[in-house]
PDB file of C-alpha atoms and ligand atoms in Angstrom:
ATOM      1  CA  UNK B   1     120.543  72.632 103.504  1.00 48.00           C
ATOM      2  CA  UNK B   2     122.612  69.718 104.699  1.00 49.00           C
ATOM      3  CA  UNK B   3     125.613  71.870 105.122  1.00 57.00           C
ATOM      4  CA  UNK B   4     124.000  74.160 107.633  1.00 61.00           C
ATOM      5  CA  UNK B   5     124.230  73.227 111.352  1.00 57.00           C
ATOM      6  CA  UNK B   6     123.252  74.865 114.626  1.00 54.00           C
ATOM      7  CA  UNK B   7     126.833  75.727 115.507  1.00 60.00           C
ATOM      8  CA  UNK B   8     127.587  77.470 112.277  1.00 87.00           C
ATOM      9  CA  UNK B   9     128.788  81.068 112.345  1.00 94.00           C
ATOM     10  CA  UNK B  10     128.328  83.475 109.477  1.00 97.00           C
ATOM     11  CA  UNK B  11     131.142  85.955 108.645  1.00 97.00           C
ATOM     12  CA  UNK B  12     131.527  88.949 106.456  1.00 98.00           C
ATOM     13  CA  UNK B  13     132.160  86.756 103.410  1.00 97.00           C
ATOM     14  CA  UNK B  14     128.761  84.944 103.955  1.00 97.00           C
ATOM     15  CA  UNK B  15     126.971  88.299 103.939  1.00 98.00           C
ATOM     16  CA  UNK B  16     128.833  89.507 100.843  1.00 98.00           C
ATOM     17  CA  UNK B  17     127.687  86.229  99.176  1.00 98.00           C
ATOM     18  CA  UNK B  18     124.030  86.883 100.394  1.00 98.00           C
ATOM     19  CA  UNK B  19     123.966  90.281  98.760  1.00 98.00           C
ATOM     20  CA  UNK B  20     125.606  89.035  95.557  1.00 98.00           C
ATOM     21  CA  UNK B  21     123.156  86.300  95.192  1.00 98.00           C
ATOM     22  CA  UNK B  22     120.363  88.782  96.095  1.00 98.00           C
ATOM     23  CA  UNK B  23     121.557  91.261  93.380  1.00 98.00           C
ATOM     24  CA  UNK B  24     121.521  88.417  90.801  1.00 98.00           C
ATOM     25  CA  UNK B  25     118.046  87.352  91.788  1.00 98.00           C
ATOM     26  CA  UNK B  26     116.761  91.001  91.525  1.00 98.00           C
ATOM     27  CA  UNK B  27     118.399  91.339  88.144  1.00 98.00           C
ATOM     28  CA  UNK B  28     116.824  87.988  87.032  1.00 98.00           C
ATOM     29  CA  UNK B  29     113.332  88.822  88.367  1.00 98.00           C
ATOM     30  CA  UNK B  30     113.272  92.552  87.736  1.00 98.00           C
ATOM     31  CA  UNK B  31     110.739  92.259  84.947  1.00 98.00           C
ATOM     32  CA  UNK B  32     108.325  90.263  87.107  1.00 98.00           C
ATOM     33  CA  UNK B  33     108.775  92.783  89.934  1.00 98.00           C
ATOM     34  CA  UNK B  34     108.101  95.653  87.568  1.00 97.00           C
ATOM     35  CA  UNK B  35     104.983  93.718  86.143  1.00 98.00           C
ATOM     36  CA  UNK B  36     103.488  93.254  89.621  1.00 98.00           C
ATOM     37  CA  UNK B  37     104.184  96.982  90.453  1.00 97.00           C
ATOM     38  CA  UNK B  38     102.347  97.909  87.073  1.00 96.00           C
ATOM     39  CA  UNK B  39      99.212  96.255  88.317  1.00 97.00           C
ATOM     40  CA  UNK B  40      98.945  98.138  91.685  1.00 97.00           C
ATOM     41  CA  UNK B  41     101.688 100.737  91.523  1.00 96.00           C
ATOM     42  CA  UNK B  42     103.871 102.687  89.044  1.00 96.00           C
ATOM     43  CA  UNK B  43     105.777 100.068  87.365  1.00 97.00           C
ATOM     44  CA  UNK B  44     109.173 100.733  88.764  1.00 97.00           C
ATOM     45  CA  UNK B  45     109.881  98.330  91.506  1.00 98.00           C
ATOM     46  CA  UNK B  46     112.156  96.066  89.436  1.00 98.00           C
ATOM     47  CA  UNK B  47     114.012  98.931  87.993  1.00 97.00           C
ATOM     48  CA  UNK B  48     114.281 100.525  91.531  1.00 98.00           C
ATOM     49  CA  UNK B  49     115.858  97.461  93.061  1.00 98.00           C
ATOM     50  CA  UNK B  50     118.100  96.600  90.109  1.00 98.00           C
ATOM     51  CA  UNK B  51     119.578  99.974  90.371  1.00 97.00           C
ATOM     52  CA  UNK B  52     119.821  99.723  94.169  1.00 98.00           C
ATOM     53  CA  UNK B  53     121.348  96.361  94.271  1.00 98.00           C
ATOM     54  CA  UNK B  54     123.669  97.140  91.439  1.00 98.00           C
ATOM     55  CA  UNK B  55     124.978  99.940  93.598  1.00 98.00           C
ATOM     56  CA  UNK B  56     125.239  97.644  96.529  1.00 98.00           C
ATOM     57  CA  UNK B  57     127.415  95.110  94.771  1.00 98.00           C
ATOM     58  CA  UNK B  58     129.677  97.800  93.144  1.00 98.00           C
ATOM     59  CA  UNK B  59     130.313  99.412  96.553  1.00 98.00           C
ATOM     60  CA  UNK B  60     130.890  96.081  98.365  1.00 98.00           C
ATOM     61  CA  UNK B  61     133.335  94.911  95.626  1.00 97.00           C
ATOM     62  CA  UNK B  62     135.245  98.194  95.709  1.00 98.00           C
ATOM     63  CA  UNK B  63     135.506  98.421  99.433  1.00 96.00           C
ATOM     64  CA  UNK B  64     134.481  95.045 101.188  1.00 96.00           C
ATOM     65  CA  UNK B  65     133.626  95.531 104.822  1.00 98.00           C
ATOM     66  CA  UNK B  66     135.190  93.021 107.248  1.00 97.00           C
ATOM     67  CA  UNK B  67     132.217  92.395 109.674  1.00 98.00           C
ATOM     68  CA  UNK B  68     128.708  91.184 108.993  1.00 98.00           C
ATOM     69  CA  UNK B  69     127.333  94.388 110.583  1.00 98.00           C
ATOM     70  CA  UNK B  70     129.445  96.672 108.415  1.00 98.00           C
ATOM     71  CA  UNK B  71     128.469  94.781 105.294  1.00 98.00           C
ATOM     72  CA  UNK B  72     124.790  95.205 106.058  1.00 98.00           C
ATOM     73  CA  UNK B  73     125.256  98.966 106.985  1.00 98.00           C
ATOM     74  CA  UNK B  74     127.117  99.715 103.722  1.00 98.00           C
ATOM     75  CA  UNK B  75     124.530  98.020 101.703  1.00 98.00           C
ATOM     76  CA  UNK B  76     121.702  99.798 103.466  1.00 98.00           C
ATOM     77  CA  UNK B  77     123.401 103.166 102.880  1.00 98.00           C
ATOM     78  CA  UNK B  78     123.631 102.429  99.128  1.00 98.00           C
ATOM     79  CA  UNK B  79     119.921 101.413  98.781  1.00 98.00           C
ATOM     80  CA  UNK B  80     118.874 104.627 100.564  1.00 97.00           C
ATOM     81  CA  UNK B  81     121.017 106.888  98.336  1.00 97.00           C
ATOM     82  CA  UNK B  82     120.288 105.143  94.982  1.00 97.00           C
ATOM     83  CA  UNK B  83     116.512 104.100  95.135  1.00 96.00           C
ATOM     84  CA  UNK B  84     114.105 106.893  94.673  1.00 85.00           C
ATOM     85  CA  UNK B  85     110.914 104.846  95.357  1.00 90.00           C
ATOM     86  CA  UNK B  86     109.465 103.949  98.810  1.00 96.00           C
ATOM     87  CA  UNK B  87     111.240 100.649  98.784  1.00 97.00           C
ATOM     88  CA  UNK B  88     114.796 102.191  98.886  1.00 97.00           C
ATOM     89  CA  UNK B  89     114.449 103.824 102.321  1.00 98.00           C
ATOM     90  CA  UNK B  90     112.523 100.896 103.640  1.00 98.00           C
ATOM     91  CA  UNK B  91     115.015  98.196 102.513  1.00 98.00           C
ATOM     92  CA  UNK B  92     117.877 100.566 103.402  1.00 98.00           C
ATOM     93  CA  UNK B  93     116.496 100.872 106.917  1.00 98.00           C
ATOM     94  CA  UNK B  94     116.092  97.084 107.147  1.00 98.00           C
ATOM     95  CA  UNK B  95     119.710  96.445 106.314  1.00 98.00           C
ATOM     96  CA  UNK B  96     121.207  99.397 108.248  1.00 98.00           C
ATOM     97  CA  UNK B  97     119.279  98.591 111.518  1.00 98.00           C
ATOM     98  CA  UNK B  98     119.932  94.762 111.107  1.00 98.00           C
ATOM     99  CA  UNK B  99     123.658  95.673 110.650  1.00 98.00           C
ATOM    100  CA  UNK B 100     123.565  97.769 113.791  1.00 98.00           C
ATOM    101  CA  UNK B 101     122.077  94.867 115.761  1.00 98.00           C
ATOM    102  CA  UNK B 102     124.931  92.623 114.714  1.00 98.00           C
ATOM    103  CA  UNK B 103     127.496  95.176 116.200  1.00 98.00           C
ATOM    104  CA  UNK B 104     131.051  94.612 115.348  1.00 97.00           C
ATOM    105  CA  UNK B 105     131.193  90.788 115.798  1.00 97.00           C
ATOM    106  CA  UNK B 106     133.407  89.129 113.158  1.00 97.00           C
ATOM    107  CA  UNK B 107     130.913  86.291 112.752  1.00 97.00           C
ATOM    108  CA  UNK B 108     127.251  85.678 113.977  1.00 98.00           C
ATOM    109  CA  UNK B 109     125.020  82.746 114.603  1.00 97.00           C
ATOM    110  CA  UNK B 110     121.615  82.267 112.790  1.00 97.00           C
ATOM    111  CA  UNK B 111     119.937  83.083 116.132  1.00 96.00           C
ATOM    112  CA  UNK B 112     121.766  86.309 116.464  1.00 97.00           C
ATOM    113  CA  UNK B 113     120.887  87.212 112.845  1.00 98.00           C
ATOM    114  CA  UNK B 114     117.246  86.406 113.593  1.00 98.00           C
ATOM    115  CA  UNK B 115     117.293  88.696 116.513  1.00 98.00           C
ATOM    116  CA  UNK B 116     119.022  91.573 114.579  1.00 98.00           C
ATOM    117  CA  UNK B 117     116.576  91.074 111.710  1.00 98.00           C
ATOM    118  CA  UNK B 118     113.621  91.298 114.038  1.00 98.00           C
ATOM    119  CA  UNK B 119     114.813  94.794 115.076  1.00 98.00           C
ATOM    120  CA  UNK B 120     115.470  95.695 111.362  1.00 98.00           C
ATOM    121  CA  UNK B 121     111.915  94.650 110.543  1.00 98.00           C
ATOM    122  CA  UNK B 122     110.411  96.675 113.421  1.00 98.00           C
ATOM    123  CA  UNK B 123     112.374  99.662 112.148  1.00 98.00           C
ATOM    124  CA  UNK B 124     110.825  99.146 108.739  1.00 98.00           C
ATOM    125  CA  UNK B 125     107.332  98.962 110.323  1.00 98.00           C
ATOM    126  CA  UNK B 126     108.024 102.140 112.313  1.00 98.00           C
ATOM    127  CA  UNK B 127     109.305 104.106 109.312  1.00 98.00           C
ATOM    128  CA  UNK B 128     106.404 103.019 106.983  1.00 98.00           C
ATOM    129  CA  UNK B 129     103.662 102.902 109.623  1.00 98.00           C
ATOM    130  CA  UNK B 130     102.550  99.506 108.224  1.00 98.00           C
ATOM    131  CA  UNK B 131     101.874  96.174 109.948  1.00 98.00           C
ATOM    132  CA  UNK B 132     101.260  92.582 108.768  1.00 98.00           C
ATOM    133  CA  UNK B 133      98.066  92.396 106.662  1.00 98.00           C
ATOM    134  CA  UNK B 134      98.532  95.899 105.046  1.00 98.00           C
ATOM    135  CA  UNK B 135      99.864  94.242 101.677  1.00 98.00           C
ATOM    136  CA  UNK B 136     103.415  95.404 102.032  1.00 98.00           C
ATOM    137  CA  UNK B 137     106.985  93.830 102.283  1.00 98.00           C
ATOM    138  CA  UNK B 138     106.177  93.273 105.896  1.00 98.00           C
ATOM    139  CA  UNK B 139     103.824  90.438 105.010  1.00 98.00           C
ATOM    140  CA  UNK B 140     106.861  88.381 103.857  1.00 98.00           C
ATOM    141  CA  UNK B 141     109.553  89.997 106.258  1.00 98.00           C
ATOM    142  CA  UNK B 142     107.683  89.373 109.514  1.00 98.00           C
ATOM    143  CA  UNK B 143     106.919  85.642 109.037  1.00 98.00           C
ATOM    144  CA  UNK B 144     110.428  85.129 107.577  1.00 98.00           C
ATOM    145  CA  UNK B 145     112.002  86.478 110.590  1.00 98.00           C
ATOM    146  CA  UNK B 146     109.963  84.393 112.839  1.00 98.00           C
ATOM    147  CA  UNK B 147     110.898  81.396 110.634  1.00 98.00           C
ATOM    148  CA  UNK B 148     114.486  82.238 110.839  1.00 98.00           C
ATOM    149  CA  UNK B 149     114.410  81.517 114.511  1.00 97.00           C
ATOM    150  CA  UNK B 150     113.772  77.877 113.653  1.00 97.00           C
ATOM    151  CA  UNK B 151     115.828  77.289 110.439  1.00 96.00           C
ATOM    152  CA  UNK B 152     116.904  78.952 107.158  1.00 96.00           C
ATOM    153  CA  UNK B 153     114.393  76.735 105.213  1.00 96.00           C
ATOM    154  CA  UNK B 154     111.621  77.811 107.532  1.00 98.00           C
ATOM    155  CA  UNK B 155     112.440  81.451 106.803  1.00 98.00           C
ATOM    156  CA  UNK B 156     112.326  80.997 103.079  1.00 98.00           C
ATOM    157  CA  UNK B 157     109.074  79.013 103.175  1.00 98.00           C
ATOM    158  CA  UNK B 158     107.393  81.618 105.455  1.00 98.00           C
ATOM    159  CA  UNK B 159     108.500  84.454 103.176  1.00 98.00           C
ATOM    160  CA  UNK B 160     107.057  82.762 100.100  1.00 98.00           C
ATOM    161  CA  UNK B 161     103.902  81.954 101.802  1.00 98.00           C
ATOM    162  CA  UNK B 162     103.648  85.572 103.145  1.00 98.00           C
ATOM    163  CA  UNK B 163     104.139  87.058  99.650  1.00 98.00           C
ATOM    164  CA  UNK B 164     101.377  84.781  98.234  1.00 98.00           C
ATOM    165  CA  UNK B 165      99.027  85.732 100.993  1.00 98.00           C
ATOM    166  CA  UNK B 166      99.088  89.322  99.901  1.00 98.00           C
ATOM    167  CA  UNK B 167      97.171  88.485  96.845  1.00 98.00           C
ATOM    168  CA  UNK B 168      93.557  88.693  98.375  1.00 98.00           C
ATOM    169  CA  UNK B 169      94.451  91.717 100.663  1.00 98.00           C
ATOM    170  CA  UNK B 170      93.488  95.201 100.101  1.00 98.00           C
ATOM    171  CA  UNK B 171      96.524  97.559 100.324  1.00 97.00           C
ATOM    172  CA  UNK B 172      96.533  99.931 103.243  1.00 98.00           C
ATOM    173  CA  UNK B 173      99.891 101.490 102.688  1.00 97.00           C
ATOM    174  CA  UNK B 174     102.069 102.779  99.913  1.00 96.00           C
ATOM    175  CA  UNK B 175     100.953 103.633  96.392  1.00 96.00           C
ATOM    176  CA  UNK B 176      98.821 100.516  96.015  1.00 97.00           C
ATOM    177  CA  UNK B 177      96.548 101.764  98.776  1.00 96.00           C
ATOM    178  CA  UNK B 178      95.354 104.584  96.459  1.00 96.00           C
ATOM    179  CA  UNK B 179      93.537 101.875  94.435  1.00 95.00           C
ATOM    180  CA  UNK B 180      91.418 100.861  97.307  1.00 95.00           C
ATOM    181  CA  UNK B 181      89.545  97.631  96.625  1.00 96.00           C
ATOM    182  CA  UNK B 182      91.088  97.536  93.008  1.00 96.00           C
ATOM    183  CA  UNK B 183      94.340  96.446  94.853  1.00 95.00           C
ATOM    184  CA  UNK B 184      92.735  93.135  95.680  1.00 98.00           C
ATOM    185  CA  UNK B 185      93.746  90.140  93.534  1.00 98.00           C
ATOM    186  CA  UNK B 186      97.351  91.108  92.898  1.00 97.00           C
ATOM    187  CA  UNK B 187     100.527  90.019  94.593  1.00 98.00           C
ATOM    188  CA  UNK B 188     102.423  92.828  96.333  1.00 98.00           C
ATOM    189  CA  UNK B 189     105.624  93.690  94.594  1.00 98.00           C
ATOM    190  CA  UNK B 190     107.560  94.510  97.755  1.00 98.00           C
ATOM    191  CA  UNK B 191     106.497  91.255  99.554  1.00 98.00           C
ATOM    192  CA  UNK B 192     107.673  89.430  96.392  1.00 98.00           C
ATOM    193  CA  UNK B 193     111.004  91.058  96.375  1.00 98.00           C
ATOM    194  CA  UNK B 194     111.428  90.439 100.060  1.00 98.00           C
ATOM    195  CA  UNK B 195     110.809  86.686  99.522  1.00 98.00           C
ATOM    196  CA  UNK B 196     113.482  86.833  96.856  1.00 98.00           C
ATOM    197  CA  UNK B 197     115.960  88.431  99.326  1.00 98.00           C
ATOM    198  CA  UNK B 198     115.233  85.731 101.927  1.00 98.00           C
ATOM    199  CA  UNK B 199     115.583  83.071  99.387  1.00 98.00           C
ATOM    200  CA  UNK B 200     118.932  84.412  98.529  1.00 98.00           C
ATOM    201  CA  UNK B 201     119.925  84.317 102.182  1.00 97.00           C
ATOM    202  CA  UNK B 202     119.010  80.593 102.344  1.00 96.00           C
ATOM    203  CA  UNK B 203     120.947  79.910  99.135  1.00 96.00           C
ATOM    204  CA  UNK B 204     123.986  81.682 100.613  1.00 96.00           C
ATOM    205  CA  UNK B 205     123.675  79.430 103.687  1.00 94.00           C
ATOM    206  CA  UNK B 206     123.415  76.318 101.782  1.00 91.00           C
ATOM    207  CA  UNK B 207     126.589  76.966  99.812  1.00 79.00           C
TER     208      UNK B 207
HETATM  209  P1  LIG Q 301     107.156 103.217  95.008  1.00 85.81           P
HETATM  210  O1  LIG Q 301     105.901 102.662  95.755  1.00 85.81           O
HETATM  211  O2  LIG Q 301     107.543 104.438  95.627  1.00 85.81           O
HETATM  212  O3  LIG Q 301     106.985 103.206  93.572  1.00 85.81           O
HETATM  213  P2  LIG Q 301     108.551 100.670  94.824  1.00 85.81           P
HETATM  214  O4  LIG Q 301     107.635 100.388  93.718  1.00 85.81           O
HETATM  215  O5  LIG Q 301     110.013 100.467  94.718  1.00 85.81           O
HETATM  216  O6  LIG Q 301     108.220 102.084  95.489  1.00 85.81           O
HETATM  217  O7  LIG Q 301     108.101  99.744  96.040  1.00 85.81           O
HETATM  218  C1  LIG Q 301     106.764  99.490  96.347  1.00 85.81           C
HETATM  219  C2  LIG Q 301     106.731  98.445  97.487  1.00 85.81           C
HETATM  220  O8  LIG Q 301     107.052  99.126  98.726  1.00 85.81           O
HETATM  221  C3  LIG Q 301     105.271  97.953  97.829  1.00 85.81           C
HETATM  222  O9  LIG Q 301     104.888  96.903  97.028  1.00 85.81           O
HETATM  223  C4  LIG Q 301     105.296  97.654  99.260  1.00 85.81           C
HETATM  224  O10 LIG Q 301     105.710  96.266  99.508  1.00 85.81           O
HETATM  225  C5  LIG Q 301     106.431  98.547  99.829  1.00 85.81           C
HETATM  226  N1  LIG Q 301     105.903  99.669 100.577  1.00 85.81           N
HETATM  227  C6  LIG Q 301     105.434 100.843 100.105  1.00 85.81           C
HETATM  228  N2  LIG Q 301     104.996 101.546 101.058  1.00 85.81           N
HETATM  229  C7  LIG Q 301     105.267 100.887 102.301  1.00 85.81           C
HETATM  230  C8  LIG Q 301     105.054 101.183 103.738  1.00 85.81           C
HETATM  231  N3  LIG Q 301     104.658 102.258 104.148  1.00 85.81           N
HETATM  232  N4  LIG Q 301     105.618 100.095 104.572  1.00 85.81           N
HETATM  233  C9  LIG Q 301     106.112  99.023 104.139  1.00 85.81           C
HETATM  234  N5  LIG Q 301     106.324  98.724 102.862  1.00 85.81           N
HETATM  235  C10 LIG Q 301     105.905  99.659 101.931  1.00 85.81           C
HETATM  236 MG1  LIG Q 302     106.663 101.586  92.420  1.00 85.81          MG
END
């Protein structure tokens, strides 16, 4: 993380790199995500995100947007239109709303990204009606966003801790909630993929 300073600005190329790294991480971890979803869901989370992020990288390669906000908006649109599961509209909303928060600036600071991501995460909470502790992606995203206000590394560590902290929780939203107490003892797939996406962001920042 030595290359990242407080005055660094992150441009469209950085956001394209983030999503490329994220797509590779999803591809690499797809089986694990699907395995987690087979325990408390319908065993499609890895496949859902692989399809979604594959479409994201295709679209961004074909027609690369020139601002951070436009990169995230385009990626969000792809996720919404290609992922059938609950996670598609939720992640799509996260990226679109975050992109909207970045406006048309050619480059943004980490603090500006943290502020936009806070609004993006709030939009996910509103769309899905979930909050921290419900055993969803929000358990990783909310602490990650708070961590991002401090540093990239803090965001990654908080997301990882948040995903692990879903294990003892009973799911109150999404498919896993149908299992009631039987959802306890398993890590939430969406919180796990959120931690992957935040780790990819940190990796992009370190390059
Ligand atoms: P589906 O549940 O439709 O099969 P996925 O398997 O792709 O969709 O995604 C499941 C993940 O989506 C869950 O692990 C959880 O993190 C997240 N999720 C489901 N419902 C909600 C919700 N209402 N709010 C936030 N996240 C949710
Ligand atoms: Mg599923």
